[in-house]
Amino acid sequence: MDYSVETAPLEELQCDCVIVGVYQDQQLSPSATALNNSTNGLIKKIVSRGDLSGKNGETVLINAIPDSKIESILLVGLGENKPLSGKNYKKALLAAVNSLKKPQIKSIVCSLAECDVEGRDWQWKSRHIIEVFNDAAYQFTHTKSDKETESKLAKISIAAPETERALAQAGLLQGKAVAEGMDLTKYLGDLPGNICTPTYLAEQAIELSKKYASLDVKILEESDMASLGMGSFLSVSRGSRQPAKLITLNYQGGDKNAKPIVLIGKGLTFDAGGISLKPAAGMEEMKYDMCGGASVLGTLLAVAQMQLPLNIVGLIPSSENMPDGDANKPGDIVTSMSGKTIEIVNTDAEGRLLLCDALTYAERYNPEVVIDIATLTGAVGVALGRVAMGVLGNDDALCNDLIAAGEIANDSAWRLPLWEEYQELLKSNFADMSNSGGKDAGTITAACFLARFAEKFRWAHLDVAATAWRTGPTKGATGRPVPLLSQYLINRANS
């Protein structure tokens, strides 16, 4: 995708389509007014005959523009003529790009950054145009013989006055970085498990380090992990023919003595549940169980592009969870890298067995904060649906910062409690803890388990099991929470 900022008057541009906003009660935005004047009142005629009420998300495409270099004009409803909320702004952008897929439009100029959005400037508005349009235009074709995509969109220009060019350009660069990070995350998530193995994920990390000099990569093999005492992590991979990998990425953008931010992403490239086998229906979606790891790769790509002045370590414990004669059995007891013992009462609660050893491994970096990202529990979807990801942690400021970043990024998160009473559900008669607390408060008890391995640093856990991918006709990875993580890191860099 080609992105640019355009400051010339709209009526002088040559492009396939210009996007302008219309408010309720037939009120035109400044750009819509300018095009209306240059087309002998064409837009006002369309609106006055009732083709567009101005309700947020409504669209009308005008295909014939007499005596103009512009091939078409897309009218987008913005709602009442007052500052938009961030979510309504995103809704209008999404309606615009979705309406331009089938007409095979290749180049657009979007004027919607001129809209007033509550508490947001031109940088934020421009960034979201890039993110939303790029996200909607994404289509997975890697494993298809027909590579044709529904959208032909190849060039996006943001219309801005000269006085706002610098902010619009800054937003464009941020948006491009986050969009490409989301693309990588979605691509890896959408790949099938027979292609995207732990070894494949490690290879993608290596390729990323070749592209960006600020990234160093080290891959720990099973023998390395055995030497470190990662008995919990390795117990998961025993049932798979694919060797486990602990992928470590080191981004050095800040002072060499500054403590790093550690991101840990669950990289379970396929989860059959192990001996506690999952039901067959929907099991193909368990290729998405590595989306936490993919989001760490995507976020580090975005960070490297933005050249943020931070030190960041990415850890991706990667394995499969398969049934096998050597696989974990319910009732087995394993010893984690920390020395704590775990009774495995459910082999399908395997993500926490990877993450707990990665959390202990993170101690060696003397981190400023640690954030883990995991498709950990189906229970988070019961609690929050597919709108917000769950946030839990041992530090109020960190959790609040993540939620605030999600609000800015339109990538919502909501905090759940991590109270001591829930730890009672993890008691075991035979080990230091059980790996599952049962059906009650599943998201919380999973985080309670992880909290036992995060006592030496400030830590937060993002459960993205309900938000990392979509089901149904639009099935596919979403790229979340790359926007939230990127915004959190931008905020840290600017603090």
mmCIF file of C-alpha atoms in Angstrom, residues 25-357:
data_model
loop_
_atom_site.group_PDB
_atom_site.id
_atom_site.type_symbol
_atom_site.label_atom_id
_atom_site.label_comp_id
_atom_site.label_asym_id
_atom_site.label_seq_id
_atom_site.Cartn_x
_atom_site.Cartn_y
_atom_site.Cartn_z
ATOM 1 C CA ASP A 25 -29.779 17.480 8.513
ATOM 2 C CA GLN A 26 -27.997 17.767 5.136
ATOM 3 C CA GLN A 27 -24.992 19.571 6.618
ATOM 4 C CA LEU A 28 -21.885 19.181 4.517
ATOM 5 C CA SER A 29 -18.347 18.960 5.852
ATOM 6 C CA PRO A 30 -15.868 21.591 4.586
ATOM 7 C CA SER A 31 -14.479 19.198 1.961
ATOM 8 C CA ALA A 32 -17.953 18.140 0.869
ATOM 9 C CA THR A 33 -18.845 21.826 0.535
ATOM 10 C CA ALA A 34 -15.774 22.484 -1.628
ATOM 11 C CA LEU A 35 -16.580 19.581 -3.962
ATOM 12 C CA ASN A 36 -20.224 20.568 -4.049
ATOM 13 C CA ASN A 37 -19.252 24.041 -5.234
ATOM 14 C CA SER A 38 -16.907 22.679 -7.907
ATOM 15 C CA THR A 39 -19.539 20.239 -9.231
ATOM 16 C CA ASN A 40 -22.442 22.695 -9.599
ATOM 17 C CA GLY A 41 -24.208 21.551 -6.434
ATOM 18 C CA LEU A 42 -24.046 17.802 -7.200
ATOM 19 C CA ILE A 43 -23.533 16.673 -3.615
ATOM 20 C CA LYS A 44 -26.308 18.879 -2.267
ATOM 21 C CA LYS A 45 -28.683 17.433 -4.872
ATOM 22 C CA ILE A 46 -27.845 13.870 -3.827
ATOM 23 C CA VAL A 47 -28.317 14.647 -0.153
ATOM 24 C CA SER A 48 -31.470 16.747 -0.558
ATOM 25 C CA ARG A 49 -33.315 13.989 -2.429
ATOM 26 C CA GLY A 50 -32.861 11.682 0.572
ATOM 27 C CA ASP A 51 -30.163 9.310 -0.698
ATOM 28 C CA LEU A 52 -28.124 9.937 2.473
ATOM 29 C CA SER A 53 -29.537 10.928 5.854
ATOM 30 C CA GLY A 54 -26.119 11.589 7.385
ATOM 31 C CA LYS A 55 -26.430 8.796 9.964
ATOM 32 C CA ASN A 56 -23.015 7.588 11.076
ATOM 33 C CA GLY A 57 -21.754 4.825 8.794
ATOM 34 C CA GLU A 58 -24.122 5.437 5.877
ATOM 35 C CA THR A 59 -22.467 5.720 2.466
ATOM 36 C CA VAL A 60 -23.393 6.757 -1.059
ATOM 37 C CA LEU A 61 -21.009 6.416 -4.003
ATOM 38 C CA ILE A 62 -21.379 8.974 -6.786
ATOM 39 C CA ASN A 63 -19.838 7.427 -9.907
ATOM 40 C CA ALA A 64 -20.290 10.142 -12.544
ATOM 41 C CA ILE A 65 -18.546 13.467 -11.833
ATOM 42 C CA PRO A 66 -18.929 15.803 -14.842
ATOM 43 C CA ASP A 67 -15.918 17.865 -15.930
ATOM 44 C CA SER A 68 -13.678 16.579 -13.135
ATOM 45 C CA LYS A 69 -10.439 14.606 -12.801
ATOM 46 C CA ILE A 70 -12.070 12.773 -9.917
ATOM 47 C CA GLU A 71 -13.683 9.525 -11.027
ATOM 48 C CA SER A 72 -16.073 9.207 -8.069
ATOM 49 C CA ILE A 73 -17.030 10.718 -4.727
ATOM 50 C CA LEU A 74 -17.953 8.692 -1.653
ATOM 51 C CA LEU A 75 -20.282 10.427 0.785
ATOM 52 C CA VAL A 76 -19.972 9.108 4.342
ATOM 53 C CA GLY A 77 -22.472 9.831 7.090
ATOM 54 C CA LEU A 78 -20.939 11.273 10.261
ATOM 55 C CA GLY A 79 -24.006 11.635 12.486
ATOM 56 C CA GLU A 80 -24.771 14.852 14.356
ATOM 57 C CA ASN A 81 -22.676 17.893 13.545
ATOM 58 C CA LYS A 82 -20.589 17.781 16.697
ATOM 59 C CA PRO A 83 -17.256 16.214 17.705
ATOM 60 C CA LEU A 84 -17.236 12.480 17.080
ATOM 61 C CA SER A 85 -16.196 9.912 19.645
ATOM 62 C CA GLY A 86 -13.123 7.912 18.699
ATOM 63 C CA LYS A 87 -15.245 4.817 18.125
ATOM 64 C CA ASN A 88 -17.739 6.640 15.896
ATOM 65 C CA TYR A 89 -14.846 8.047 13.885
ATOM 66 C CA LYS A 90 -13.561 4.511 13.384
ATOM 67 C CA LYS A 91 -17.080 3.386 12.447
ATOM 68 C CA ALA A 92 -17.268 6.026 9.717
ATOM 69 C CA LEU A 93 -13.817 5.091 8.388
ATOM 70 C CA LEU A 94 -14.691 1.403 8.337
ATOM 71 C CA ALA A 95 -17.944 2.052 6.481
ATOM 72 C CA ALA A 96 -16.017 4.084 3.918
ATOM 73 C CA VAL A 97 -13.359 1.504 3.132
ATOM 74 C CA ASN A 98 -15.807 -1.405 3.116
ATOM 75 C CA SER A 99 -17.983 0.367 0.546
ATOM 76 C CA LEU A 100 -14.974 0.790 -1.759
ATOM 77 C CA LYS A 101 -13.895 -2.856 -1.980
ATOM 78 C CA LYS A 102 -16.222 -4.166 -4.677
ATOM 79 C CA PRO A 103 -16.066 -1.141 -7.003
ATOM 80 C CA GLN A 104 -12.377 -2.066 -7.535
ATOM 81 C CA ILE A 105 -11.164 1.407 -6.666
ATOM 82 C CA LYS A 106 -7.358 1.610 -6.568
ATOM 83 C CA SER A 107 -6.582 5.130 -5.343
ATOM 84 C CA ILE A 108 -8.453 7.280 -2.838
ATOM 85 C CA VAL A 109 -8.104 10.631 -1.145
ATOM 86 C CA CYS A 110 -9.705 10.671 2.304
ATOM 87 C CA SER A 111 -10.747 14.025 3.759
ATOM 88 C CA LEU A 112 -12.205 12.636 7.000
ATOM 89 C CA ALA A 113 -9.220 13.735 9.082
ATOM 90 C CA GLU A 114 -10.810 17.191 9.034
ATOM 91 C CA CYS A 115 -13.627 15.884 11.278
ATOM 92 C CA ASP A 116 -13.598 17.043 14.881
ATOM 93 C CA VAL A 117 -12.949 14.039 17.134
ATOM 94 C CA GLU A 118 -13.148 14.408 20.900
ATOM 95 C CA GLY A 119 -9.692 15.049 22.342
ATOM 96 C CA ARG A 120 -7.821 13.953 19.190
ATOM 97 C CA ASP A 121 -5.516 15.855 16.856
ATOM 98 C CA TRP A 122 -4.563 15.470 13.193
ATOM 99 C CA GLN A 123 -1.850 12.980 14.028
ATOM 100 C CA TRP A 124 -4.283 10.619 15.739
ATOM 101 C CA LYS A 125 -6.934 11.018 13.045
ATOM 102 C CA SER A 126 -4.464 10.439 10.212
ATOM 103 C CA ARG A 127 -2.981 7.409 11.926
ATOM 104 C CA HIS A 128 -6.413 5.826 12.264
ATOM 105 C CA ILE A 129 -7.241 6.356 8.613
ATOM 106 C CA ILE A 130 -4.182 4.290 7.686
ATOM 107 C CA GLU A 131 -4.805 1.597 10.291
ATOM 108 C CA VAL A 132 -8.501 1.138 9.549
ATOM 109 C CA PHE A 133 -8.172 1.225 5.765
ATOM 110 C CA ASN A 134 -5.192 -1.118 5.716
ATOM 111 C CA ASP A 135 -6.877 -3.522 8.122
ATOM 112 C CA ALA A 136 -10.066 -3.691 6.055
ATOM 113 C CA ALA A 137 -8.148 -4.157 2.808
ATOM 114 C CA TYR A 138 -6.175 -7.133 4.164
ATOM 115 C CA GLN A 139 -7.054 -10.494 2.652
ATOM 116 C CA PHE A 140 -5.228 -13.789 3.159
ATOM 117 C CA THR A 141 -4.285 -15.459 -0.137
ATOM 118 C CA HIS A 142 -1.039 -17.249 0.737
ATOM 119 C CA THR A 143 -2.512 -20.756 0.524
ATOM 120 C CA LYS A 144 -4.931 -20.055 -2.348
ATOM 121 C CA SER A 145 -4.255 -20.792 -6.004
ATOM 122 C CA ASP A 146 -6.356 -17.745 -6.916
ATOM 123 C CA LYS A 147 -4.509 -14.737 -5.513
ATOM 124 C CA GLU A 148 -7.209 -12.239 -6.509
ATOM 125 C CA THR A 149 -8.419 -10.098 -3.623
ATOM 126 C CA GLU A 150 -11.753 -8.395 -3.137
ATOM 127 C CA SER A 151 -10.081 -5.018 -2.629
ATOM 128 C CA LYS A 152 -7.805 -3.450 -5.252
ATOM 129 C CA LEU A 153 -6.955 -0.479 -3.043
ATOM 130 C CA ALA A 154 -3.298 0.398 -3.573
ATOM 131 C CA LYS A 155 -2.947 4.099 -2.738
ATOM 132 C CA ILE A 156 -4.317 6.103 0.176
ATOM 133 C CA SER A 157 -3.842 9.864 0.451
ATOM 134 C CA ILE A 158 -4.890 11.897 3.461
ATOM 135 C CA ALA A 159 -6.231 15.339 2.620
ATOM 136 C CA ALA A 160 -4.841 17.943 5.002
ATOM 137 C CA PRO A 161 -4.300 21.708 5.048
ATOM 138 C CA GLU A 162 -0.688 22.835 4.842
ATOM 139 C CA THR A 163 -0.852 23.967 8.481
ATOM 140 C CA GLU A 164 -1.538 20.376 9.603
ATOM 141 C CA ARG A 165 0.837 18.607 7.203
ATOM 142 C CA ALA A 166 3.466 17.809 9.861
ATOM 143 C CA LEU A 167 0.959 16.213 12.239
ATOM 144 C CA ALA A 168 -0.760 14.329 9.416
ATOM 145 C CA GLN A 169 2.592 13.023 8.188
ATOM 146 C CA ALA A 170 3.553 11.895 11.698
ATOM 147 C CA GLY A 171 0.236 10.089 12.026
ATOM 148 C CA LEU A 172 0.725 8.478 8.637
ATOM 149 C CA LEU A 173 4.128 7.090 9.664
ATOM 150 C CA GLN A 174 2.774 5.746 12.951
ATOM 151 C CA GLY A 175 -0.261 4.284 11.227
ATOM 152 C CA LYS A 176 1.878 2.614 8.577
ATOM 153 C CA ALA A 177 4.089 0.996 11.228
ATOM 154 C CA VAL A 178 1.145 -0.290 13.274
ATOM 155 C CA ALA A 179 -0.701 -1.441 10.135
ATOM 156 C CA GLU A 180 2.284 -3.451 8.945
ATOM 157 C CA GLY A 181 2.671 -4.946 12.410
ATOM 158 C CA MET A 182 -0.985 -5.970 12.309
ATOM 159 C CA ASP A 183 -0.539 -7.426 8.825
ATOM 160 C CA LEU A 184 2.311 -9.641 10.029
ATOM 161 C CA THR A 185 0.308 -10.721 13.066
ATOM 162 C CA LYS A 186 -2.739 -11.575 10.956
ATOM 163 C CA TYR A 187 -0.690 -13.368 8.316
ATOM 164 C CA LEU A 188 1.020 -15.607 10.869
ATOM 165 C CA GLY A 189 -2.272 -16.263 12.633
ATOM 166 C CA ASP A 190 -4.077 -17.186 9.420
ATOM 167 C CA LEU A 191 -1.411 -19.646 8.296
ATOM 168 C CA PRO A 192 -2.332 -23.288 8.962
ATOM 169 C CA GLY A 193 -0.556 -25.263 11.642
ATOM 170 C CA ASN A 194 1.228 -27.476 9.133
ATOM 171 C CA ILE A 195 3.049 -24.378 7.822
ATOM 172 C CA CYS A 196 3.278 -22.114 10.877
ATOM 173 C CA THR A 197 5.161 -24.425 13.234
ATOM 174 C CA PRO A 198 7.412 -23.323 16.116
ATOM 175 C CA THR A 199 10.341 -23.559 13.706
ATOM 176 C CA TYR A 200 8.523 -21.349 11.177
ATOM 177 C CA LEU A 201 7.795 -18.733 13.858
ATOM 178 C CA ALA A 202 11.477 -18.739 14.796
ATOM 179 C CA GLU A 203 12.411 -18.255 11.136
ATOM 180 C CA GLN A 204 10.100 -15.233 10.900
ATOM 181 C CA ALA A 205 11.815 -13.693 13.913
ATOM 182 C CA ILE A 206 15.193 -14.239 12.248
ATOM 183 C CA GLU A 207 13.944 -12.601 9.040
ATOM 184 C CA LEU A 208 12.712 -9.631 11.061
ATOM 185 C CA SER A 209 16.163 -9.197 12.606
ATOM 186 C CA LYS A 210 17.737 -9.216 9.140
ATOM 187 C CA LYS A 211 15.449 -6.380 8.091
ATOM 188 C CA TYR A 212 15.979 -4.197 11.166
ATOM 189 C CA ALA A 213 19.451 -3.683 12.619
ATOM 190 C CA SER A 214 17.914 -2.656 15.958
ATOM 191 C CA LEU A 215 16.606 -6.215 16.477
ATOM 192 C CA ASP A 216 18.734 -9.139 17.671
ATOM 193 C CA VAL A 217 17.300 -12.650 17.765
ATOM 194 C CA LYS A 218 18.302 -15.750 19.677
ATOM 195 C CA ILE A 219 16.507 -19.089 19.475
ATOM 196 C CA LEU A 220 16.648 -21.461 22.450
ATOM 197 C CA GLU A 221 16.265 -25.118 21.488
ATOM 198 C CA GLU A 222 14.771 -27.868 23.656
ATOM 199 C CA SER A 223 18.243 -28.860 24.876
ATOM 200 C CA ASP A 224 18.846 -25.268 25.997
ATOM 201 C CA MET A 225 15.548 -25.181 27.825
ATOM 202 C CA ALA A 226 16.256 -28.530 29.471
ATOM 203 C CA SER A 227 19.545 -27.138 30.773
ATOM 204 C CA LEU A 228 17.634 -24.183 32.226
ATOM 205 C CA GLY A 229 15.176 -26.489 33.981
ATOM 206 C CA MET A 230 12.094 -25.497 31.970
ATOM 207 C CA GLY A 231 10.242 -28.680 32.856
ATOM 208 C CA SER A 232 6.825 -27.037 32.643
ATOM 209 C CA PHE A 233 7.335 -25.658 29.108
ATOM 210 C CA LEU A 234 8.924 -28.871 27.818
ATOM 211 C CA SER A 235 6.161 -31.042 29.243
ATOM 212 C CA VAL A 236 3.803 -29.476 26.670
ATOM 213 C CA SER A 237 5.999 -30.179 23.646
ATOM 214 C CA ARG A 238 6.512 -33.858 24.547
ATOM 215 C CA GLY A 239 3.391 -34.853 22.647
ATOM 216 C CA SER A 240 4.452 -33.153 19.407
ATOM 217 C CA ARG A 241 6.840 -34.114 16.635
ATOM 218 C CA GLN A 242 7.580 -30.407 16.182
ATOM 219 C CA PRO A 243 10.465 -29.227 18.397
ATOM 220 C CA ALA A 244 9.657 -26.415 20.792
ATOM 221 C CA LYS A 245 11.417 -23.064 20.508
ATOM 222 C CA LEU A 246 11.905 -20.176 22.896
ATOM 223 C CA ILE A 247 12.246 -17.193 20.571
ATOM 224 C CA THR A 248 13.984 -14.176 22.090
ATOM 225 C CA LEU A 249 14.122 -10.781 20.386
ATOM 226 C CA ASN A 250 16.067 -7.854 21.772
ATOM 227 C CA TYR A 251 15.269 -4.332 20.548
ATOM 228 C CA GLN A 252 17.785 -1.715 21.640
ATOM 229 C CA GLY A 253 16.446 1.768 20.997
ATOM 230 C CA GLY A 254 17.043 3.385 24.367
ATOM 231 C CA ASP A 255 19.920 4.038 26.713
ATOM 232 C CA LYS A 256 22.009 0.893 27.137
ATOM 233 C CA ASN A 257 21.518 1.018 30.915
ATOM 234 C CA ALA A 258 17.740 1.500 30.762
ATOM 235 C CA LYS A 259 15.671 -1.418 32.004
ATOM 236 C CA PRO A 260 13.765 -3.158 29.197
ATOM 237 C CA ILE A 261 10.062 -3.671 28.749
ATOM 238 C CA VAL A 262 9.520 -7.414 28.292
ATOM 239 C CA LEU A 263 6.696 -8.679 26.080
ATOM 240 C CA ILE A 264 5.897 -12.394 26.331
ATOM 241 C CA GLY A 265 3.625 -13.911 23.682
ATOM 242 C CA LYS A 266 2.116 -17.382 23.833
ATOM 243 C CA GLY A 267 3.197 -19.177 20.645
ATOM 244 C CA LEU A 268 1.114 -22.382 20.680
ATOM 245 C CA THR A 269 1.026 -23.044 16.924
ATOM 246 C CA PHE A 270 -1.669 -25.695 17.261
ATOM 247 C CA ASP A 271 -3.642 -26.760 20.314
ATOM 248 C CA ALA A 272 -5.472 -30.069 20.128
ATOM 249 C CA GLY A 273 -5.780 -30.049 23.913
ATOM 250 C CA GLY A 274 -3.354 -32.927 24.417
ATOM 251 C CA ILE A 275 -4.757 -35.968 26.229
ATOM 252 C CA SER A 276 -7.639 -33.727 27.402
ATOM 253 C CA LEU A 277 -8.639 -33.606 23.743
ATOM 254 C CA LYS A 278 -10.767 -30.725 22.487
ATOM 255 C CA PRO A 279 -14.075 -31.373 20.673
ATOM 256 C CA ALA A 280 -13.702 -31.674 16.899
ATOM 257 C CA ALA A 281 -16.091 -28.817 16.098
ATOM 258 C CA GLY A 282 -14.086 -25.629 15.666
ATOM 259 C CA MET A 283 -10.742 -27.250 16.442
ATOM 260 C CA GLU A 284 -9.326 -25.887 13.179
ATOM 261 C CA GLU A 285 -9.369 -22.463 14.845
ATOM 262 C CA MET A 286 -6.753 -23.653 17.306
ATOM 263 C CA LYS A 287 -4.123 -22.608 14.775
ATOM 264 C CA TYR A 288 -4.822 -19.172 16.242
ATOM 265 C CA ASP A 289 -3.453 -20.177 19.645
ATOM 266 C CA MET A 290 -0.157 -18.529 18.665
ATOM 267 C CA CYS A 291 -1.650 -15.079 18.122
ATOM 268 C CA GLY A 292 -0.071 -13.768 21.331
ATOM 269 C CA GLY A 293 3.350 -14.675 19.982
ATOM 270 C CA ALA A 294 2.467 -13.276 16.561
ATOM 271 C CA SER A 295 1.420 -9.983 18.179
ATOM 272 C CA VAL A 296 4.827 -9.682 19.845
ATOM 273 C CA LEU A 297 6.486 -10.048 16.437
ATOM 274 C CA GLY A 298 4.049 -7.539 14.931
ATOM 275 C CA THR A 299 4.572 -5.041 17.745
ATOM 276 C CA LEU A 300 8.348 -5.255 17.486
ATOM 277 C CA LEU A 301 8.096 -4.692 13.730
ATOM 278 C CA ALA A 302 6.065 -1.532 14.426
ATOM 279 C CA VAL A 303 8.510 -0.391 17.117
ATOM 280 C CA ALA A 304 11.501 -0.932 14.812
ATOM 281 C CA GLN A 305 9.808 1.087 12.064
ATOM 282 C CA MET A 306 8.981 3.923 14.460
ATOM 283 C CA GLN A 307 12.468 3.712 16.001
ATOM 284 C CA LEU A 308 11.076 4.249 19.499
ATOM 285 C CA PRO A 309 13.738 5.196 22.079
ATOM 286 C CA LEU A 310 13.065 2.192 24.311
ATOM 287 C CA ASN A 311 14.664 -1.137 25.161
ATOM 288 C CA ILE A 312 12.254 -4.013 24.574
ATOM 289 C CA VAL A 313 12.663 -7.766 24.896
ATOM 290 C CA GLY A 314 10.228 -10.094 23.155
ATOM 291 C CA LEU A 315 9.914 -13.685 24.388
ATOM 292 C CA ILE A 316 7.831 -16.214 22.460
ATOM 293 C CA PRO A 317 7.590 -19.702 23.974
ATOM 294 C CA SER A 318 6.396 -21.811 21.043
ATOM 295 C CA SER A 319 5.172 -25.390 20.845
ATOM 296 C CA GLU A 320 2.277 -27.592 19.792
ATOM 297 C CA ASN A 321 -0.062 -29.356 22.228
ATOM 298 C CA MET A 322 -0.852 -32.782 20.795
ATOM 299 C CA PRO A 323 -2.006 -36.199 22.111
ATOM 300 C CA ASP A 324 0.753 -38.803 22.017
ATOM 301 C CA GLY A 325 2.114 -41.714 23.985
ATOM 302 C CA ASP A 326 4.672 -39.386 25.578
ATOM 303 C CA ALA A 327 2.299 -36.447 26.099
ATOM 304 C CA ASN A 328 1.361 -34.956 29.465
ATOM 305 C CA LYS A 329 -1.288 -36.989 31.284
ATOM 306 C CA PRO A 330 -3.832 -35.626 33.747
ATOM 307 C CA GLY A 331 -2.327 -36.190 37.163
ATOM 308 C CA ASP A 332 1.273 -35.749 36.037
ATOM 309 C CA ILE A 333 3.461 -33.459 38.110
ATOM 310 C CA VAL A 334 6.136 -31.287 36.483
ATOM 311 C CA THR A 335 8.764 -28.947 37.874
ATOM 312 C CA SER A 336 8.937 -25.430 36.484
ATOM 313 C CA MET A 337 12.097 -23.389 35.939
ATOM 314 C CA SER A 338 11.310 -21.572 39.193
ATOM 315 C CA GLY A 339 11.427 -24.873 41.080
ATOM 316 C CA LYS A 340 7.704 -24.794 41.832
ATOM 317 C CA THR A 341 5.842 -28.018 41.091
ATOM 318 C CA ILE A 342 2.615 -28.201 39.107
ATOM 319 C CA GLU A 343 -0.046 -30.896 39.042
ATOM 320 C CA ILE A 344 -1.488 -31.130 35.545
ATOM 321 C CA VAL A 345 -5.192 -31.781 36.049
ATOM 322 C CA ASN A 346 -6.102 -30.636 32.518
ATOM 323 C CA THR A 347 -3.629 -30.914 29.627
ATOM 324 C CA ASP A 348 -5.683 -28.334 27.697
ATOM 325 C CA ALA A 349 -4.573 -25.708 30.219
ATOM 326 C CA GLU A 350 -1.178 -25.753 28.527
ATOM 327 C CA GLY A 351 -0.584 -22.090 27.673
ATOM 328 C CA ARG A 352 0.155 -21.211 31.278
ATOM 329 C CA LEU A 353 2.705 -24.059 31.380
ATOM 330 C CA LEU A 354 4.638 -22.333 28.589
ATOM 331 C CA LEU A 355 4.221 -18.853 30.008
ATOM 332 C CA CYS A 356 5.250 -19.617 33.575
ATOM 333 C CA ASP A 357 8.743 -20.692 32.499
#
